[in-house]
PDB file of C-alpha atoms in Angstrom:
ATOM      1  CA  UNK A  86      55.796   2.394  25.720  1.00 59.00           C
ATOM      2  CA  UNK A  87      53.153  -0.282  26.025  1.00 74.00           C
ATOM      3  CA  UNK A  88      52.624  -2.526  22.999  1.00 87.00           C
ATOM      4  CA  UNK A  89      49.205  -1.937  21.451  1.00 94.00           C
ATOM      5  CA  UNK A  90      47.590  -4.435  19.103  1.00 96.00           C
ATOM      6  CA  UNK A  91      44.642  -3.493  16.928  1.00 97.00           C
ATOM      7  CA  UNK A  92      42.576  -6.651  16.414  1.00 96.00           C
ATOM      8  CA  UNK A  93      40.983  -5.404  13.203  1.00 94.00           C
ATOM      9  CA  UNK A  94      41.595  -5.483   9.466  1.00 91.00           C
ATOM     10  CA  UNK A  95      39.568  -2.280   9.040  1.00 92.00           C
ATOM     11  CA  UNK A  96      41.589   0.471   7.364  1.00 92.00           C
ATOM     12  CA  UNK A  97      39.207   2.991   8.940  1.00 93.00           C
ATOM     13  CA  UNK A  98      39.964   1.790  12.475  1.00 96.00           C
ATOM     14  CA  UNK A  99      43.702   1.898  11.782  1.00 97.00           C
ATOM     15  CA  UNK A 100      43.348   5.431  10.385  1.00 96.00           C
ATOM     16  CA  UNK A 101      41.449   6.520  13.512  1.00 97.00           C
ATOM     17  CA  UNK A 102      44.029   4.964  15.854  1.00 97.00           C
ATOM     18  CA  UNK A 103      46.799   6.729  13.886  1.00 96.00           C
ATOM     19  CA  UNK A 104      44.836   9.988  14.123  1.00 95.00           C
ATOM     20  CA  UNK A 105      44.950   9.643  17.925  1.00 94.00           C
ATOM     21  CA  UNK A 106      48.726   9.304  17.724  1.00 93.00           C
ATOM     22  CA  UNK A 107      49.027   5.522  17.984  1.00 93.00           C
ATOM     23  CA  UNK A 108      51.187   4.990  14.916  1.00 89.00           C
ATOM     24  CA  UNK A 109      53.465   2.225  16.230  1.00 89.00           C
ATOM     25  CA  UNK A 110      50.691  -0.229  16.925  1.00 93.00           C
ATOM     26  CA  UNK A 111      50.588  -3.754  15.553  1.00 94.00           C
ATOM     27  CA  UNK A 112      47.656  -4.786  13.373  1.00 95.00           C
ATOM     28  CA  UNK A 113      46.679  -8.391  14.056  1.00 94.00           C
ATOM     29  CA  UNK A 114      43.131  -9.027  12.792  1.00 94.00           C
ATOM     30  CA  UNK A 115      40.959 -11.698  14.311  1.00 91.00           C
ATOM     31  CA  UNK A 116      40.311 -14.456  11.800  1.00 88.00           C
ATOM     32  CA  UNK A 117      37.732 -16.603  13.589  1.00 78.00           C
ATOM     33  CA  UNK A 118      34.065 -16.876  12.710  1.00 74.00           C
ATOM     34  CA  UNK A 119      31.853 -14.071  13.975  1.00 76.00           C
ATOM     35  CA  UNK A 120      29.400 -16.313  15.804  1.00 82.00           C
ATOM     36  CA  UNK A 121      26.975 -14.568  18.109  1.00 89.00           C
ATOM     37  CA  UNK A 122      23.322 -14.854  19.077  1.00 89.00           C
ATOM     38  CA  UNK A 123      21.527 -12.248  16.963  1.00 88.00           C
ATOM     39  CA  UNK A 124      18.428 -12.499  19.169  1.00 91.00           C
ATOM     40  CA  UNK A 125      20.004 -10.428  21.937  1.00 95.00           C
ATOM     41  CA  UNK A 126      19.940  -6.613  22.125  1.00 97.00           C
ATOM     42  CA  UNK A 127      22.237  -4.885  19.600  1.00 97.00           C
ATOM     43  CA  UNK A 128      24.579  -3.440  22.244  1.00 97.00           C
ATOM     44  CA  UNK A 129      25.148  -6.990  23.525  1.00 97.00           C
ATOM     45  CA  UNK A 130      25.756  -8.320  20.001  1.00 96.00           C
ATOM     46  CA  UNK A 131      28.573  -5.843  19.327  1.00 96.00           C
ATOM     47  CA  UNK A 132      30.110  -6.280  22.776  1.00 97.00           C
ATOM     48  CA  UNK A 133      30.183 -10.049  22.274  1.00 96.00           C
ATOM     49  CA  UNK A 134      31.739  -9.696  18.811  1.00 96.00           C
ATOM     50  CA  UNK A 135      34.425  -7.284  20.084  1.00 96.00           C
ATOM     51  CA  UNK A 136      35.169  -9.511  23.087  1.00 96.00           C
ATOM     52  CA  UNK A 137      35.515 -12.593  20.865  1.00 95.00           C
ATOM     53  CA  UNK A 138      38.027 -10.764  18.649  1.00 95.00           C
ATOM     54  CA  UNK A 139      40.070  -9.550  21.616  1.00 95.00           C
ATOM     55  CA  UNK A 140      40.221 -12.992  23.224  1.00 94.00           C
ATOM     56  CA  UNK A 141      41.152 -14.704  19.955  1.00 94.00           C
ATOM     57  CA  UNK A 142      43.998 -12.282  19.276  1.00 94.00           C
ATOM     58  CA  UNK A 143      45.260 -12.458  22.875  1.00 92.00           C
ATOM     59  CA  UNK A 144      45.548 -16.249  22.577  1.00 91.00           C
ATOM     60  CA  UNK A 145      47.628 -15.819  19.424  1.00 89.00           C
ATOM     61  CA  UNK A 146      50.009 -13.117  20.644  1.00 86.00           C
ATOM     62  CA  UNK A 147      50.684 -13.960  24.299  1.00 76.00           C
ATOM     63  CA  UNK A 148      52.536 -11.573  26.595  1.00 69.00           C
ATOM     64  CA  UNK A 149      50.975  -8.459  28.054  1.00 81.00           C
ATOM     65  CA  UNK A 150      50.065  -6.279  25.074  1.00 90.00           C
ATOM     66  CA  UNK A 151      47.038  -4.047  25.188  1.00 96.00           C
ATOM     67  CA  UNK A 152      44.526  -5.273  22.625  1.00 96.00           C
ATOM     68  CA  UNK A 153      41.890  -3.014  21.071  1.00 97.00           C
ATOM     69  CA  UNK A 154      39.064  -4.797  19.248  1.00 97.00           C
ATOM     70  CA  UNK A 155      35.822  -3.448  17.825  1.00 97.00           C
ATOM     71  CA  UNK A 156      32.826  -4.517  15.809  1.00 95.00           C
ATOM     72  CA  UNK A 157      30.091  -2.400  14.235  1.00 95.00           C
ATOM     73  CA  UNK A 158      26.568  -3.177  13.093  1.00 95.00           C
ATOM     74  CA  UNK A 159      23.728  -1.159  11.675  1.00 97.00           C
ATOM     75  CA  UNK A 160      20.422  -1.858  13.450  1.00 98.00           C
ATOM     76  CA  UNK A 161      17.100  -1.117  11.788  1.00 98.00           C
ATOM     77  CA  UNK A 162      13.620  -2.624  12.318  1.00 96.00           C
ATOM     78  CA  UNK A 163      15.080  -5.022  14.902  1.00 95.00           C
ATOM     79  CA  UNK A 164      17.484  -6.492  12.335  1.00 95.00           C
ATOM     80  CA  UNK A 165      21.250  -6.510  12.019  1.00 95.00           C
ATOM     81  CA  UNK A 166      22.644  -4.987   8.835  1.00 95.00           C
ATOM     82  CA  UNK A 167      26.211  -6.219   8.551  1.00 91.00           C
ATOM     83  CA  UNK A 168      28.430  -6.093   5.487  1.00 92.00           C
ATOM     84  CA  UNK A 169      26.450  -6.841   2.317  1.00 97.00           C
ATOM     85  CA  UNK A 170      26.869 -10.265   0.765  1.00 96.00           C
ATOM     86  CA  UNK A 171      26.570  -8.910  -2.773  1.00 97.00           C
ATOM     87  CA  UNK A 172      25.310  -5.892  -4.726  1.00 98.00           C
ATOM     88  CA  UNK A 173      21.652  -6.899  -4.421  1.00 98.00           C
ATOM     89  CA  UNK A 174      22.029  -7.234  -0.665  1.00 98.00           C
ATOM     90  CA  UNK A 175      23.603  -3.756  -0.579  1.00 98.00           C
ATOM     91  CA  UNK A 176      20.706  -2.400  -2.636  1.00 98.00           C
ATOM     92  CA  UNK A 177      18.166  -4.010  -0.297  1.00 98.00           C
ATOM     93  CA  UNK A 178      19.852  -2.488   2.761  1.00 98.00           C
ATOM     94  CA  UNK A 179      20.160   1.010   1.303  1.00 98.00           C
ATOM     95  CA  UNK A 180      16.586   0.945  -0.054  1.00 98.00           C
ATOM     96  CA  UNK A 181      15.250   0.080   3.422  1.00 98.00           C
ATOM     97  CA  UNK A 182      17.412   2.750   5.141  1.00 98.00           C
ATOM     98  CA  UNK A 183      16.272   5.416   2.658  1.00 98.00           C
ATOM     99  CA  UNK A 184      14.196   8.119   4.357  1.00 98.00           C
ATOM    100  CA  UNK A 185      14.521   6.422   7.743  1.00 98.00           C
ATOM    101  CA  UNK A 186      16.506   6.628  10.962  1.00 98.00           C
ATOM    102  CA  UNK A 187      18.672   3.689  12.001  1.00 98.00           C
ATOM    103  CA  UNK A 188      21.153   3.029  14.777  1.00 98.00           C
ATOM    104  CA  UNK A 189      24.834   2.230  14.454  1.00 98.00           C
ATOM    105  CA  UNK A 190      26.250   0.192  17.331  1.00 98.00           C
ATOM    106  CA  UNK A 191      29.934  -0.387  17.909  1.00 97.00           C
ATOM    107  CA  UNK A 192      31.300  -2.654  20.590  1.00 97.00           C
ATOM    108  CA  UNK A 193      34.804  -1.909  21.861  1.00 98.00           C
ATOM    109  CA  UNK A 194      37.007  -4.246  23.866  1.00 98.00           C
ATOM    110  CA  UNK A 195      40.242  -3.211  25.544  1.00 97.00           C
ATOM    111  CA  UNK A 196      41.967  -6.332  26.853  1.00 96.00           C
ATOM    112  CA  UNK A 197      45.196  -6.608  28.812  1.00 93.00           C
ATOM    113  CA  UNK A 198      46.565  -9.184  31.196  1.00 86.00           C
ATOM    114  CA  UNK A 199      43.285 -11.059  31.469  1.00 86.00           C
ATOM    115  CA  UNK A 200      41.310  -7.892  32.248  1.00 92.00           C
ATOM    116  CA  UNK A 201      38.570  -6.941  29.782  1.00 95.00           C
ATOM    117  CA  UNK A 202      36.924  -3.525  29.517  1.00 97.00           C
ATOM    118  CA  UNK A 203      33.906  -3.926  27.282  1.00 98.00           C
ATOM    119  CA  UNK A 204      31.654  -1.082  26.150  1.00 98.00           C
ATOM    120  CA  UNK A 205      29.285  -0.155  23.359  1.00 98.00           C
ATOM    121  CA  UNK A 206      28.228   3.071  21.716  1.00 98.00           C
ATOM    122  CA  UNK A 207      25.083   3.941  19.756  1.00 98.00           C
ATOM    123  CA  UNK A 208      24.675   6.686  17.170  1.00 98.00           C
ATOM    124  CA  UNK A 209      21.439   7.461  15.324  1.00 98.00           C
ATOM    125  CA  UNK A 210      21.650   8.210  11.604  1.00 98.00           C
ATOM    126  CA  UNK A 211      18.846   9.571   9.412  1.00 98.00           C
ATOM    127  CA  UNK A 212      19.029   9.078   5.653  1.00 98.00           C
ATOM    128  CA  UNK A 213      17.247  11.343   3.212  1.00 98.00           C
ATOM    129  CA  UNK A 214      15.030   9.735   0.569  1.00 98.00           C
ATOM    130  CA  UNK A 215      17.223   7.970  -1.991  1.00 98.00           C
ATOM    131  CA  UNK A 216      16.358   7.181  -5.590  1.00 98.00           C
ATOM    132  CA  UNK A 217      17.077   3.746  -7.043  1.00 98.00           C
ATOM    133  CA  UNK A 218      19.511   5.418  -9.474  1.00 98.00           C
ATOM    134  CA  UNK A 219      21.470   6.998  -6.598  1.00 97.00           C
ATOM    135  CA  UNK A 220      21.645   3.688  -4.775  1.00 98.00           C
ATOM    136  CA  UNK A 221      22.820   1.802  -7.883  1.00 98.00           C
ATOM    137  CA  UNK A 222      25.354   4.547  -8.638  1.00 98.00           C
ATOM    138  CA  UNK A 223      26.720   4.362  -5.114  1.00 98.00           C
ATOM    139  CA  UNK A 224      26.961   0.574  -5.231  1.00 98.00           C
ATOM    140  CA  UNK A 225      28.861   0.867  -8.543  1.00 98.00           C
ATOM    141  CA  UNK A 226      31.624   2.772  -6.683  1.00 97.00           C
ATOM    142  CA  UNK A 227      32.312  -0.386  -4.653  1.00 97.00           C
ATOM    143  CA  UNK A 228      32.387   1.663  -1.450  1.00 96.00           C
ATOM    144  CA  UNK A 229      29.477  -0.040   0.333  1.00 96.00           C
ATOM    145  CA  UNK A 230      30.673  -3.609  -0.081  1.00 95.00           C
ATOM    146  CA  UNK A 231      32.890  -3.851   3.024  1.00 92.00           C
ATOM    147  CA  UNK A 232      30.823  -1.721   5.373  1.00 94.00           C
ATOM    148  CA  UNK A 233      28.082  -2.474   7.869  1.00 94.00           C
ATOM    149  CA  UNK A 234      24.769  -1.224   6.515  1.00 97.00           C
ATOM    150  CA  UNK A 235      26.327  -0.901   3.040  1.00 97.00           C
ATOM    151  CA  UNK A 236      27.544   2.694   3.441  1.00 97.00           C
ATOM    152  CA  UNK A 237      30.516   4.684   4.617  1.00 95.00           C
ATOM    153  CA  UNK A 238      29.731   7.950   6.389  1.00 96.00           C
ATOM    154  CA  UNK A 239      33.324   9.092   5.799  1.00 95.00           C
ATOM    155  CA  UNK A 240      33.063   8.550   2.031  1.00 95.00           C
ATOM    156  CA  UNK A 241      30.528   9.154  -0.701  1.00 97.00           C
ATOM    157  CA  UNK A 242      27.833   7.652   1.522  1.00 97.00           C
ATOM    158  CA  UNK A 243      27.972  10.923   3.487  1.00 97.00           C
ATOM    159  CA  UNK A 244      25.655  12.503   0.897  1.00 98.00           C
ATOM    160  CA  UNK A 245      22.848  10.211   2.114  1.00 98.00           C
ATOM    161  CA  UNK A 246      23.094  11.348   5.750  1.00 98.00           C
ATOM    162  CA  UNK A 247      20.573  14.031   6.610  1.00 98.00           C
ATOM    163  CA  UNK A 248      21.157  13.946  10.376  1.00 98.00           C
ATOM    164  CA  UNK A 249      23.519  12.203  12.788  1.00 98.00           C
ATOM    165  CA  UNK A 250      22.979  12.094  16.538  1.00 98.00           C
ATOM    166  CA  UNK A 251      25.924  10.715  18.500  1.00 97.00           C
ATOM    167  CA  UNK A 252      29.600  10.026  17.932  1.00 97.00           C
ATOM    168  CA  UNK A 253      30.485  10.465  14.230  1.00 97.00           C
ATOM    169  CA  UNK A 254      33.507   8.192  14.646  1.00 98.00           C
ATOM    170  CA  UNK A 255      31.257   5.487  16.056  1.00 98.00           C
ATOM    171  CA  UNK A 256      29.532   5.399  12.662  1.00 97.00           C
ATOM    172  CA  UNK A 257      32.998   4.984  11.077  1.00 96.00           C
ATOM    173  CA  UNK A 258      33.580   1.980  13.343  1.00 95.00           C
ATOM    174  CA  UNK A 259      35.482   3.223  16.406  1.00 98.00           C
ATOM    175  CA  UNK A 260      33.936   5.607  18.975  1.00 98.00           C
ATOM    176  CA  UNK A 261      36.970   7.710  19.858  1.00 97.00           C
ATOM    177  CA  UNK A 262      35.562   9.407  22.961  1.00 97.00           C
ATOM    178  CA  UNK A 263      34.711   6.038  24.515  1.00 97.00           C
ATOM    179  CA  UNK A 264      37.991   4.449  23.410  1.00 98.00           C
ATOM    180  CA  UNK A 265      40.077   7.305  24.867  1.00 97.00           C
ATOM    181  CA  UNK A 266      38.387   6.811  28.259  1.00 97.00           C
ATOM    182  CA  UNK A 267      39.036   3.062  28.103  1.00 97.00           C
ATOM    183  CA  UNK A 268      42.707   3.585  27.201  1.00 96.00           C
ATOM    184  CA  UNK A 269      43.125   6.152  29.988  1.00 95.00           C
ATOM    185  CA  UNK A 270      42.024   3.515  32.506  1.00 95.00           C
ATOM    186  CA  UNK A 271      44.918   1.401  31.212  1.00 93.00           C
ATOM    187  CA  UNK A 272      47.387   4.270  31.710  1.00 92.00           C
ATOM    188  CA  UNK A 273      47.486   5.153  28.016  1.00 93.00           C
ATOM    189  CA  UNK A 274      46.896   8.858  27.412  1.00 90.00           C
ATOM    190  CA  UNK A 275      45.968  10.407  24.078  1.00 90.00           C
ATOM    191  CA  UNK A 276      47.535  13.720  25.128  1.00 88.00           C
TER     192      UNK A 276
END
């Protein structure tokens, strides 16, 4: 079986890879700075971030493993909402997303033997109107602090989501339909 490396520290991405049956993979997170030009379109931002992670990890591990890397951002009002810096930043993000529709972009890189397959996925998420008390209560759980846009659709943040158009797993951080197609091109079948 081909060695697969997940270039991510995200427990959600590992859980999703395990769900697909890839339980013997190696987790080797990228550790470099996430430097990218934020003035480009959001699908380009996430592709660049995923590519940077894949290249960094490939330089560290050598050989011919298949590397899967991903990066996710929330995009609203032409701004990137990454992971919140602190609780006030999380509050600001959630307050602005309240009652509005935003996009979640994930870039996915599958890299092997110098060949890079790079794709992105967009999902549209609509939040219901949130009260300040709900936002503060959610922040107090600690859940939003390590997530793009300051919420987790797979956790308590799900109660904010009124409508989701697109790949649910993309909003979690790894678009499984897209990833399965990319892996298939590398001879790796889910089934």
